[in-house]
Amino acid sequence: MIQSKRASALRKLPLAMAIGLATLASQQAFAHGYIESPKSRPFMCSPVGGALNANCGSVTYEPQSVEYVPASQQHHNGAYCPGDFTKCGPADDHIASGGLQKFNELDEQSSTRWSKTNIKSGMNEFRWKYAAGHASAYYQFYITKKDWNPNQPLTRDSFDLIPLLHENGNNNIPSTDVPTKHQVNIPADHTGYHVVLAAWRIADTDATFYQAIDVNIDNDGAPESQWSQIGAVQPEQLQIGDKVMTRVFTATGEQNARQTVLEISNTEQAQAKTWPFLLAEKVNKASAGYQMGQVGADDKITPSYGLNGIFKMAKSDVVRVEIQKDQASMPGTLTLSGLAADYTLNNGTANLHFNAVAQGGKYTIDATVFNSKGESIAHKQANAGENTPHFSLPVTDATAGDYDLVVVAKPEKGELLQKTHSFKLKDAAAGGEYDFVFPDGLASYKAGTKVLAKDGNTYECKPYPYSGWCKIYTPANNAYEPGAGRAWDQAWIRK
């Protein structure tokens, strides 16, 4: 093994100098952010944003990461270029996803696919919220044309290419605690459904962050809508025999008499975009203090095939509506991803990073590691009802040998699910040569540098132009940490 003399020297630096180097490393970390107001399309996909959009894919867990970079798969005119949206950036049809294939679900486009925020024409405040600060070059905001077709994929021809706002960032590093506020003048000749596209260009990297914001614009001086949205009915495929029920709550508790039940009796009703329409029709006829559908130009709620919002008036006593599905006909499934056949021990420790996905009900998922003697040596449990948890499970004080990872999903009712993954732990000497124990020697990483990561595996830094990302790391900004960060595979190759 090649030892890091530089890392040893750094540990001996005076405290003030060490703090300065840590600050520099933090500034080198990639920034991440999203539009929190009006809520952007990816933010509405996330639980923090209210989960008002569904079937969004992986952006559900990282709305701040819609990041156009040279490594993006879908470029305007086929290749990366550093200019603004009018000339460069994500390819047409892939604008909302920032050109990233892993976020392609964001590129679906129709007049009813996405939840919308009601705004007025004229001056509106848009707020960027930051998960990690970085020097900012500029901010831009674009809007779709008056005659755009909301049922076609977003292209540059969908937008007015003169930005509503171009605001210099002056290389300022925004705070993760305080959003930046931007005053955007929405044109008076735009009305109804439009998409505002926000772009945040980073000053000292090749990244630009994009956020699509779906809005309903009222510019005719009419009174504000009498409806406020309190939830959404998300489309998903059901089966014959399933039931969908509303649970209606007021300040005094659940009102069982106001429940609406839809029984799925044929394959047409079970279709993902059909049953929400049928449920909304039934709810709206029941006059239970709320309505389901889409808000029309006349401020009436109309049932929709697909996503249906849940709305109430100010005078209604309804405070919450939940959608409950009785899907006894759906068999439960449990799948695991991200696991390796073997892990290399680092000072007796290896870290298992993996995802578990349970379907068919609400589950509590736990993971336990057993050694060859049948002894449990590591355990973690996800929150109850969290059906898609990510586990980071450290195995400590371990020796080389055979191990089993047992993942169990316990349902609220029904059949317990279990998956077992067998793996080996290997001593470091058996894992091949490496140059550093990550993150020692961070500043010297280059193409071909090999490191031993926290999960016990050896990783090699990718060739240029990706090699620069290998040295981007702080504990607070670990997107490219080998084996652990959300985008580690953009910088590293697991050996």
Short mmCIF file of C-alpha atoms in Angstrom, two decimals:
data_model
loop_
_atom_site.label_atom_id
_atom_site.label_comp_id
_atom_site.label_asym_id
_atom_site.label_seq_id
_atom_site.Cartn_x
_atom_site.Cartn_y
_atom_site.Cartn_z
CA MET A 1 0.00 0.00 0.00
CA ILE A 2 1.27 3.50 -0.84
CA GLN A 3 1.01 5.79 2.19
CA SER A 4 -0.05 9.45 1.89
CA LYS A 5 2.74 11.71 3.19
CA ARG A 6 0.64 14.76 2.34
CA ALA A 7 -2.23 13.51 4.50
CA SER A 8 0.14 12.96 7.43
CA ALA A 9 1.52 16.47 7.04
CA LEU A 10 -1.96 18.01 6.96
CA ARG A 11 -2.82 16.43 10.27
CA LYS A 12 0.06 18.40 11.83
CA LEU A 13 -1.07 21.81 10.51
CA PRO A 14 -2.05 24.55 12.99
CA LEU A 15 -5.79 24.73 13.69
CA ALA A 16 -6.29 28.07 11.87
CA MET A 17 -4.68 26.76 8.70
CA ALA A 18 -6.67 23.53 8.87
CA ILE A 19 -9.89 25.54 9.13
CA GLY A 20 -8.86 27.60 6.10
CA LEU A 21 -8.23 24.47 4.03
CA ALA A 22 -11.58 23.03 5.10
CA THR A 23 -13.30 26.25 3.98
CA LEU A 24 -11.58 26.06 0.60
CA ALA A 25 -12.63 22.44 0.19
CA SER A 26 -16.21 23.40 1.03
CA GLN A 27 -16.17 26.10 -1.64
CA GLN A 28 -14.98 23.54 -4.17
CA ALA A 29 -18.00 21.33 -3.51
CA PHE A 30 -20.77 21.31 -6.07
CA ALA A 31 -23.82 23.35 -5.17
CA HIS A 32 -27.38 22.08 -5.19
CA GLY A 33 -30.69 23.92 -5.02
CA TYR A 34 -34.35 24.12 -6.00
CA ILE A 35 -37.14 26.69 -6.27
CA GLU A 36 -39.16 26.49 -3.06
CA SER A 37 -41.64 29.28 -3.94
CA PRO A 38 -43.62 29.03 -6.10
CA LYS A 39 -43.00 25.30 -5.63
CA SER A 40 -41.12 23.83 -8.58
CA ARG A 41 -42.04 20.59 -10.36
CA PRO A 42 -39.24 18.54 -8.72
CA PHE A 43 -39.85 20.12 -5.31
CA MET A 44 -43.54 19.12 -5.50
CA CYS A 45 -42.34 15.56 -6.14
CA SER A 46 -40.56 15.44 -2.78
CA PRO A 47 -42.15 14.75 0.62
CA VAL A 48 -40.83 18.11 1.86
CA GLY A 49 -42.64 19.81 -1.02
CA GLY A 50 -45.91 18.10 -0.11
CA ALA A 51 -45.63 15.16 -2.56
CA LEU A 52 -48.22 16.91 -4.76
CA ASN A 53 -46.59 15.26 -7.81
CA ALA A 54 -46.21 11.49 -8.05
CA ASN A 55 -44.42 8.90 -10.17
CA CYS A 56 -41.41 11.22 -10.40
CA GLY A 57 -38.64 8.64 -10.06
CA SER A 58 -35.41 9.36 -8.21
CA VAL A 59 -35.87 13.16 -8.19
CA THR A 60 -38.38 12.52 -5.38
CA TYR A 61 -35.41 12.18 -3.05
CA GLU A 62 -33.14 14.87 -4.53
CA PRO A 63 -35.11 17.79 -6.05
CA GLN A 64 -31.99 19.92 -5.55
CA SER A 65 -29.94 17.87 -8.06
CA VAL A 66 -31.42 18.82 -11.46
CA GLU A 67 -27.92 19.79 -12.57
CA TYR A 68 -26.80 20.22 -16.18
CA VAL A 69 -23.06 19.39 -16.42
CA PRO A 70 -20.68 18.12 -19.15
CA ALA A 71 -21.43 14.54 -18.10
CA SER A 72 -25.17 14.98 -18.76
CA GLN A 73 -26.50 12.53 -21.32
CA GLN A 74 -28.81 14.84 -23.28
CA HIS A 75 -27.26 18.05 -24.69
CA HIS A 76 -28.71 20.78 -26.89
CA ASN A 77 -27.19 20.31 -30.37
CA GLY A 78 -25.57 17.08 -29.18
CA ALA A 79 -22.64 18.42 -27.16
CA TYR A 80 -21.93 20.35 -23.97
CA CYS A 81 -21.39 24.10 -24.24
CA PRO A 82 -21.15 26.65 -21.42
CA GLY A 83 -23.55 29.35 -22.72
CA ASP A 84 -27.03 30.22 -21.48
CA PHE A 85 -30.28 28.35 -22.14
CA THR A 86 -30.91 30.02 -25.51
CA LYS A 87 -27.79 28.42 -27.03
CA CYS A 88 -26.74 25.62 -24.66
CA GLY A 89 -27.99 23.38 -21.90
CA PRO A 90 -30.24 20.33 -21.84
CA ALA A 91 -31.63 19.04 -25.13
CA ASP A 92 -35.15 19.86 -26.28
CA ASP A 93 -37.65 17.36 -24.83
CA HIS A 94 -35.31 16.97 -21.80
CA ILE A 95 -35.34 20.52 -20.44
CA ALA A 96 -37.22 19.85 -17.19
CA SER A 97 -34.82 17.00 -16.30
CA GLY A 98 -31.72 19.11 -16.91
CA GLY A 99 -30.56 16.62 -19.53
CA LEU A 100 -30.13 13.86 -16.92
CA GLN A 101 -31.57 10.48 -17.87
CA LYS A 102 -32.11 9.54 -14.23
CA PHE A 103 -34.64 12.40 -13.98
CA ASN A 104 -36.42 11.77 -17.30
CA GLU A 105 -39.77 11.40 -15.51
CA LEU A 106 -39.74 15.21 -15.16
CA ASP A 107 -39.92 15.54 -18.96
CA GLU A 108 -43.46 14.13 -19.23
CA GLN A 109 -45.67 17.02 -20.31
CA SER A 110 -49.43 17.47 -20.52
CA SER A 111 -51.95 20.01 -19.32
CA THR A 112 -52.92 17.84 -16.32
CA ARG A 113 -49.71 15.93 -15.49
CA TRP A 114 -48.30 18.32 -12.85
CA SER A 115 -49.70 20.21 -9.87
CA LYS A 116 -49.70 23.97 -10.35
CA THR A 117 -49.38 27.09 -8.20
CA ASN A 118 -51.77 30.00 -8.71
CA ILE A 119 -50.00 33.32 -9.26
CA LYS A 120 -50.93 36.77 -10.57
CA SER A 121 -49.36 38.52 -13.53
CA GLY A 122 -46.99 41.31 -12.60
CA MET A 123 -44.16 41.16 -10.07
CA ASN A 124 -43.75 37.82 -8.27
CA GLU A 125 -41.09 36.65 -5.86
CA PHE A 126 -39.27 33.41 -6.74
CA ARG A 127 -37.03 31.83 -4.07
CA TRP A 128 -34.04 29.54 -4.63
CA LYS A 129 -33.40 27.25 -1.64
CA TYR A 130 -29.88 25.79 -1.38
CA ALA A 131 -28.75 22.40 -0.13
CA ALA A 132 -25.13 23.49 -0.73
CA GLY A 133 -23.82 26.96 -1.52
CA HIS A 134 -21.50 27.80 -4.40
CA ALA A 135 -20.26 30.88 -6.22
CA SER A 136 -23.05 32.10 -8.53
CA ALA A 137 -22.55 33.52 -12.03
CA TYR A 138 -26.15 34.50 -12.82
CA TYR A 139 -29.83 33.62 -12.46
CA GLN A 140 -32.30 33.55 -15.37
CA PHE A 141 -36.05 33.03 -15.62
CA TYR A 142 -37.90 32.13 -18.84
CA ILE A 143 -41.61 31.59 -19.52
CA THR A 144 -43.54 29.61 -22.11
CA LYS A 145 -45.04 31.52 -25.06
CA LYS A 146 -48.63 32.76 -25.09
CA ASP A 147 -49.59 30.12 -27.65
CA TRP A 148 -47.49 27.20 -26.34
CA ASN A 149 -49.00 23.72 -26.41
CA PRO A 150 -48.94 22.24 -22.89
CA ASN A 151 -49.52 18.75 -24.31
CA GLN A 152 -46.20 18.65 -26.18
CA PRO A 153 -42.72 18.07 -24.69
CA LEU A 154 -40.90 21.25 -23.65
CA THR A 155 -38.53 22.62 -26.29
CA ARG A 156 -36.84 25.97 -26.79
CA ASP A 157 -39.64 26.77 -29.21
CA SER A 158 -42.03 26.45 -26.24
CA PHE A 159 -40.36 29.43 -24.51
CA ASP A 160 -39.89 33.11 -25.07
CA LEU A 161 -36.11 33.17 -25.33
CA ILE A 162 -35.74 36.68 -23.93
CA PRO A 163 -35.52 36.00 -20.19
CA LEU A 164 -38.03 37.59 -17.84
CA LEU A 165 -35.06 38.24 -15.56
CA HIS A 166 -31.28 38.05 -15.92
CA GLU A 167 -29.68 38.74 -12.56
CA ASN A 168 -25.91 38.67 -11.99
CA GLY A 169 -24.73 36.48 -9.13
CA ASN A 170 -21.51 38.49 -8.64
CA ASN A 171 -19.70 35.30 -7.52
CA ASN A 172 -21.64 35.40 -4.24
CA ILE A 173 -21.95 32.11 -2.36
CA PRO A 174 -25.56 31.77 -1.17
CA SER A 175 -26.33 30.50 2.30
CA THR A 176 -28.02 27.16 2.89
CA ASP A 177 -30.01 28.85 5.67
CA VAL A 178 -31.45 31.82 3.75
CA PRO A 179 -33.02 31.45 0.26
CA THR A 180 -32.20 34.05 -2.39
CA LYS A 181 -35.19 36.10 -3.53
CA HIS A 182 -35.73 37.14 -7.17
CA GLN A 183 -38.40 39.56 -8.41
CA VAL A 184 -39.81 38.21 -11.68
CA ASN A 185 -42.32 40.20 -13.76
CA ILE A 186 -44.92 37.80 -15.21
CA PRO A 187 -46.30 39.29 -18.46
CA ALA A 188 -49.86 40.58 -18.44
CA ASP A 189 -50.56 38.92 -21.80
CA HIS A 190 -49.96 35.43 -20.37
CA THR A 191 -52.87 33.63 -18.71
CA GLY A 192 -53.74 30.11 -17.58
CA TYR A 193 -51.22 27.29 -17.41
CA HIS A 194 -47.58 28.16 -18.13
CA VAL A 195 -44.14 26.84 -17.22
CA VAL A 196 -41.53 29.18 -15.78
CA LEU A 197 -37.99 27.85 -16.23
CA ALA A 198 -35.41 28.96 -13.66
CA ALA A 199 -31.68 28.61 -14.37
CA TRP A 200 -28.87 29.10 -11.84
CA ARG A 201 -25.42 29.22 -13.46
CA ILE A 202 -22.46 28.38 -11.24
CA ALA A 203 -19.42 30.69 -11.50
CA ASP A 204 -16.45 28.36 -11.09
CA THR A 205 -17.69 24.98 -12.33
CA ASP A 206 -19.45 23.87 -15.51
CA ALA A 207 -22.81 23.33 -13.78
CA THR A 208 -26.16 25.02 -14.33
CA PHE A 209 -29.18 24.06 -12.23
CA TYR A 210 -32.63 24.05 -13.86
CA GLN A 211 -36.08 24.11 -12.26
CA ALA A 212 -39.42 23.90 -14.08
CA ILE A 213 -42.22 25.67 -12.21
CA ASP A 214 -45.82 24.91 -13.22
CA VAL A 215 -48.12 27.90 -12.63
CA ASN A 216 -51.66 29.07 -13.31
CA ILE A 217 -51.59 32.78 -14.16
CA ASP A 218 -54.54 35.03 -13.38
CA ASN A 219 -54.13 38.36 -15.19
CA ASP A 220 -57.68 39.55 -15.83
CA GLY A 221 -58.38 41.14 -12.46
CA ALA A 222 -60.83 38.43 -11.46
CA PRO A 223 -61.13 37.59 -7.76
CA GLU A 224 -58.64 35.12 -6.39
CA SER A 225 -59.67 31.48 -6.54
CA GLN A 226 -62.05 30.40 -3.81
CA TRP A 227 -60.26 27.04 -3.66
CA SER A 228 -57.13 26.06 -1.73
CA GLN A 229 -55.36 22.77 -2.41
CA ILE A 230 -54.94 20.43 0.56
CA GLY A 231 -53.71 17.29 -1.20
CA ALA A 232 -53.67 15.27 -4.40
CA VAL A 233 -54.86 11.95 -5.78
CA GLN A 234 -51.92 10.28 -7.51
CA PRO A 235 -52.48 7.93 -10.46
CA GLU A 236 -51.21 4.37 -10.18
CA GLN A 237 -52.24 1.02 -11.63
CA LEU A 238 -54.77 -0.91 -9.53
CA GLN A 239 -56.26 -4.39 -9.78
CA ILE A 240 -59.80 -5.75 -10.01
CA GLY A 241 -61.13 -6.11 -6.47
CA ASP A 242 -59.18 -3.20 -5.04
CA LYS A 243 -60.92 -0.41 -3.16
CA VAL A 244 -60.01 3.27 -2.94
CA MET A 245 -61.45 5.24 -0.02
CA THR A 246 -61.32 8.82 1.15
CA ARG A 247 -60.75 9.58 4.83
CA VAL A 248 -62.11 13.03 5.72
CA PHE A 249 -60.90 14.90 8.80
CA THR A 250 -62.17 18.03 10.52
CA ALA A 251 -60.86 19.71 13.67
CA THR A 252 -62.90 17.23 15.71
CA GLY A 253 -61.46 14.12 14.03
CA GLU A 254 -62.32 11.71 11.22
CA GLN A 255 -65.81 11.99 9.69
CA ASN A 256 -66.71 8.45 8.65
CA ALA A 257 -70.08 9.53 7.25
CA ARG A 258 -68.29 11.62 4.59
CA GLN A 259 -66.18 8.73 3.31
CA THR A 260 -66.36 7.96 -0.41
CA VAL A 261 -65.55 4.41 -1.58
CA LEU A 262 -64.71 3.36 -5.14
CA GLU A 263 -64.60 -0.39 -5.88
CA ILE A 264 -62.55 -1.48 -8.89
CA SER A 265 -64.70 -3.99 -10.78
CA ASN A 266 -63.07 -4.18 -14.23
CA THR A 267 -59.73 -3.66 -15.98
CA GLU A 268 -60.73 -0.27 -17.40
CA GLN A 269 -61.51 1.13 -13.95
CA ALA A 270 -58.17 -0.21 -12.69
CA GLN A 271 -56.13 1.86 -15.16
CA ALA A 272 -53.82 4.40 -13.53
CA LYS A 273 -55.50 7.45 -15.07
CA THR A 274 -59.10 6.19 -15.01
CA TRP A 275 -59.94 5.45 -11.38
CA PRO A 276 -58.82 8.91 -10.14
CA PHE A 277 -61.35 10.44 -12.58
CA LEU A 278 -64.10 8.09 -11.35
CA LEU A 279 -63.27 8.77 -7.70
CA ALA A 280 -63.30 12.54 -8.30
CA GLU A 281 -66.73 12.28 -9.99
CA LYS A 282 -68.11 10.36 -7.04
CA VAL A 283 -66.59 12.72 -4.45
CA ASN A 284 -67.86 15.86 -6.18
CA LYS A 285 -71.41 14.52 -6.25
CA ALA A 286 -71.27 13.72 -2.52
CA SER A 287 -70.83 17.38 -1.39
CA ALA A 288 -68.62 16.36 1.54
CA GLY A 289 -66.95 19.75 2.02
CA TYR A 290 -64.19 19.29 -0.54
CA GLN A 291 -63.76 18.59 -4.27
CA MET A 292 -61.33 16.65 -6.49
CA GLY A 293 -60.03 17.52 -9.95
CA GLN A 294 -58.39 20.43 -11.75
CA VAL A 295 -59.34 24.10 -11.31
CA GLY A 296 -60.76 25.50 -14.56
CA ALA A 297 -60.79 29.05 -15.92
CA ASP A 298 -64.26 29.52 -14.40
CA ASP A 299 -62.88 28.50 -10.97
CA LYS A 300 -64.87 25.27 -11.06
CA ILE A 301 -63.33 21.90 -10.14
CA THR A 302 -63.45 19.36 -12.96
CA PRO A 303 -62.45 15.69 -12.58
CA SER A 304 -59.33 14.80 -14.56
CA TYR A 305 -57.91 11.62 -16.05
CA GLY A 306 -54.68 11.31 -14.06
CA LEU A 307 -53.59 13.69 -11.30
CA ASN A 308 -56.49 15.21 -9.35
CA GLY A 309 -55.97 17.87 -6.70
CA ILE A 310 -57.98 17.87 -3.47
CA PHE A 311 -59.49 21.32 -2.86
CA LYS A 312 -61.56 23.04 -0.18
CA MET A 313 -63.17 26.44 0.28
CA ALA A 314 -62.30 28.74 3.17
CA LYS A 315 -65.70 28.16 4.81
CA SER A 316 -65.31 24.36 4.76
CA ASP A 317 -64.62 22.60 8.06
CA VAL A 318 -62.45 19.97 6.31
CA VAL A 319 -58.80 20.18 7.36
CA ARG A 320 -57.39 17.04 5.73
CA VAL A 321 -58.34 14.33 3.25
CA GLU A 322 -56.36 11.08 3.01
CA ILE A 323 -56.58 8.49 0.24
CA GLN A 324 -56.60 4.89 1.46
CA LYS A 325 -56.24 1.90 -0.87
CA ASP A 326 -57.31 -1.61 0.07
CA GLN A 327 -55.16 -3.65 -2.31
CA ALA A 328 -55.49 -7.13 -0.89
CA SER A 329 -55.24 -8.53 -4.41
CA MET A 330 -51.72 -7.14 -4.91
CA PRO A 331 -48.94 -9.56 -3.88
CA GLY A 332 -46.20 -8.04 -1.77
CA THR A 333 -42.69 -7.75 -3.21
CA LEU A 334 -39.32 -6.80 -1.70
CA THR A 335 -36.29 -5.93 -3.82
CA LEU A 336 -32.74 -4.88 -2.89
CA SER A 337 -30.26 -2.95 -5.02
CA GLY A 338 -26.73 -1.56 -4.67
CA LEU A 339 -25.22 -4.56 -2.88
CA ALA A 340 -21.87 -6.17 -3.77
CA ALA A 341 -20.70 -9.78 -3.55
CA ASP A 342 -17.72 -8.81 -1.40
CA TYR A 343 -16.39 -5.87 0.61
CA THR A 344 -12.86 -5.02 1.74
CA LEU A 345 -12.34 -4.34 5.43
CA ASN A 346 -10.85 -1.00 6.44
CA ASN A 347 -9.53 -1.30 9.99
CA GLY A 348 -12.07 -4.00 10.69
CA THR A 349 -14.98 -2.00 9.25
CA ALA A 350 -17.07 -2.20 6.09
CA ASN A 351 -20.14 -0.13 5.21
CA LEU A 352 -23.07 -1.58 3.26
CA HIS A 353 -24.96 1.00 1.19
CA PHE A 354 -28.13 -0.30 -0.47
CA ASN A 355 -31.75 0.46 -1.28
CA ALA A 356 -34.80 -1.59 -0.29
CA VAL A 357 -38.16 -1.28 -2.06
CA ALA A 358 -41.31 -2.93 -0.67
CA GLN A 359 -44.59 -2.92 -2.60
CA GLY A 360 -48.07 -4.15 -1.79
CA GLY A 361 -48.84 -2.28 1.43
CA LYS A 362 -47.26 -0.23 4.19
CA TYR A 363 -44.18 -1.83 5.72
CA THR A 364 -41.57 -1.40 8.43
CA ILE A 365 -38.26 -2.52 6.95
CA ASP A 366 -35.24 -3.58 8.98
CA ALA A 367 -31.82 -4.96 8.03
CA THR A 368 -29.58 -7.28 10.09
CA VAL A 369 -26.09 -8.65 9.37
CA PHE A 370 -25.20 -12.14 10.66
CA ASN A 371 -21.73 -13.68 10.82
CA SER A 372 -20.95 -17.33 10.06
CA LYS A 373 -21.75 -18.27 13.68
CA GLY A 374 -25.30 -16.98 13.29
CA GLU A 375 -24.64 -13.99 15.54
CA SER A 376 -26.28 -10.67 14.67
CA ILE A 377 -23.54 -8.03 14.49
CA ALA A 378 -25.24 -5.01 12.86
CA HIS A 379 -28.83 -3.77 12.58
CA LYS A 380 -30.84 -0.80 11.34
CA GLN A 381 -34.59 -0.14 10.97
CA ALA A 382 -36.27 2.34 8.66
CA ASN A 383 -39.18 4.50 9.75
CA ALA A 384 -42.57 2.79 9.81
CA GLY A 385 -44.34 3.19 6.47
CA GLU A 386 -41.12 4.13 4.63
CA ASN A 387 -41.31 1.66 1.74
CA THR A 388 -38.19 2.79 -0.16
CA PRO A 389 -35.46 3.40 2.43
CA HIS A 390 -31.76 3.80 1.73
CA PHE A 391 -29.60 1.95 4.25
CA SER A 392 -26.07 2.85 5.29
CA LEU A 393 -25.22 -0.07 7.55
CA PRO A 394 -21.73 -0.13 9.14
CA VAL A 395 -20.25 -3.51 10.09
CA THR A 396 -17.59 -2.92 12.75
CA ASP A 397 -15.02 -5.07 14.58
CA ALA A 398 -15.38 -7.64 11.82
CA THR A 399 -12.99 -10.23 10.39
CA ALA A 400 -12.70 -11.75 6.94
CA GLY A 401 -15.30 -14.40 6.17
CA ASP A 402 -18.84 -15.15 5.04
CA TYR A 403 -21.82 -13.05 6.14
CA ASP A 404 -25.55 -12.77 5.51
CA LEU A 405 -27.61 -9.60 5.22
CA VAL A 406 -31.25 -10.32 6.11
CA VAL A 407 -33.80 -7.64 5.16
CA VAL A 408 -37.34 -8.06 6.50
CA ALA A 409 -40.39 -5.99 5.56
CA LYS A 410 -43.13 -6.28 8.19
CA PRO A 411 -46.57 -5.16 6.92
CA GLU A 412 -49.38 -3.49 8.80
CA LYS A 413 -51.38 -6.48 7.66
CA GLY A 414 -50.69 -9.39 5.38
CA GLU A 415 -47.61 -11.44 4.57
CA LEU A 416 -44.12 -10.68 5.87
CA LEU A 417 -41.45 -10.25 3.16
CA GLN A 418 -37.78 -11.26 3.44
CA LYS A 419 -34.65 -11.12 1.28
CA THR A 420 -31.22 -12.53 2.18
CA HIS A 421 -27.99 -11.36 0.54
CA SER A 422 -24.84 -13.38 1.19
CA PHE A 423 -21.49 -11.62 0.89
CA LYS A 424 -17.85 -11.88 1.87
CA LEU A 425 -15.66 -9.55 3.88
CA LYS A 426 -12.02 -9.52 2.78
CA ASP A 427 -8.92 -8.21 4.47
CA ALA A 428 -7.41 -5.08 2.94
CA ALA A 429 -4.41 -7.04 1.66
CA ALA A 430 -6.73 -9.17 -0.45
CA GLY A 431 -8.46 -6.16 -1.96
CA GLY A 432 -5.64 -4.95 -4.21
CA GLU A 433 -3.36 -1.89 -4.03
CA TYR A 434 -4.64 1.60 -3.40
CA ASP A 435 -2.97 4.99 -3.13
CA PHE A 436 -4.95 6.55 -0.29
CA VAL A 437 -7.57 5.79 2.31
CA PHE A 438 -10.35 8.22 1.27
CA PRO A 439 -10.31 11.22 1.80
CA ASP A 440 -6.57 11.37 2.64
CA GLY A 441 -4.59 13.18 -0.06
CA LEU A 442 -7.77 14.60 -1.58
CA ALA A 443 -6.10 17.51 -3.41
CA SER A 444 -3.72 15.17 -5.27
CA TYR A 445 -6.41 12.88 -6.75
CA LYS A 446 -6.24 12.53 -10.53
CA ALA A 447 -7.25 10.07 -13.24
CA GLY A 448 -6.18 6.57 -12.16
CA THR A 449 -5.84 7.36 -8.43
CA LYS A 450 -7.07 4.42 -6.37
CA VAL A 451 -8.62 4.87 -2.94
CA LEU A 452 -9.96 2.61 -0.23
CA ALA A 453 -13.46 3.88 0.60
CA LYS A 454 -15.54 3.66 3.76
CA ASP A 455 -17.52 0.72 2.38
CA GLY A 456 -14.30 -1.32 2.20
CA ASN A 457 -14.13 -1.31 -1.60
CA THR A 458 -11.38 0.10 -3.81
CA TYR A 459 -12.31 2.81 -6.33
CA GLU A 460 -10.36 4.29 -9.24
CA CYS A 461 -10.75 7.91 -10.34
CA LYS A 462 -12.22 8.15 -13.86
CA PRO A 463 -10.28 9.72 -16.76
CA TYR A 464 -10.65 13.39 -17.79
CA PRO A 465 -13.08 15.22 -17.94
CA TYR A 466 -14.56 13.39 -14.93
CA SER A 467 -11.36 13.22 -12.87
CA GLY A 468 -11.86 16.72 -11.45
CA TRP A 469 -14.89 15.51 -9.53
CA CYS A 470 -12.80 12.97 -7.60
CA LYS A 471 -11.33 15.71 -5.42
CA ILE A 472 -14.67 17.37 -4.67
CA TYR A 473 -15.59 16.35 -1.14
CA THR A 474 -16.43 17.66 2.32
CA PRO A 475 -18.41 15.78 5.00
CA ALA A 476 -21.33 18.14 4.40
CA ASN A 477 -21.16 17.88 0.58
CA ASN A 478 -20.36 14.28 -0.31
CA ALA A 479 -22.16 13.87 -3.66
CA TYR A 480 -19.01 12.35 -5.23
CA GLU A 481 -17.76 10.35 -2.24
CA PRO A 482 -16.86 6.90 -3.66
CA GLY A 483 -19.51 4.32 -2.93
CA ALA A 484 -21.57 6.65 -0.72
CA GLY A 485 -22.45 9.90 -2.53
CA ARG A 486 -25.52 10.27 -4.70
CA ALA A 487 -23.39 10.76 -7.84
CA TRP A 488 -20.24 8.78 -6.96
CA ASP A 489 -20.39 6.74 -10.18
CA GLN A 490 -19.89 9.92 -12.23
CA ALA A 491 -16.39 10.24 -10.77
CA TRP A 492 -15.27 6.75 -9.73
CA ILE A 493 -15.02 3.14 -10.96
CA ARG A 494 -15.46 0.43 -8.35
CA LYS A 495 -12.66 -2.13 -8.71
#
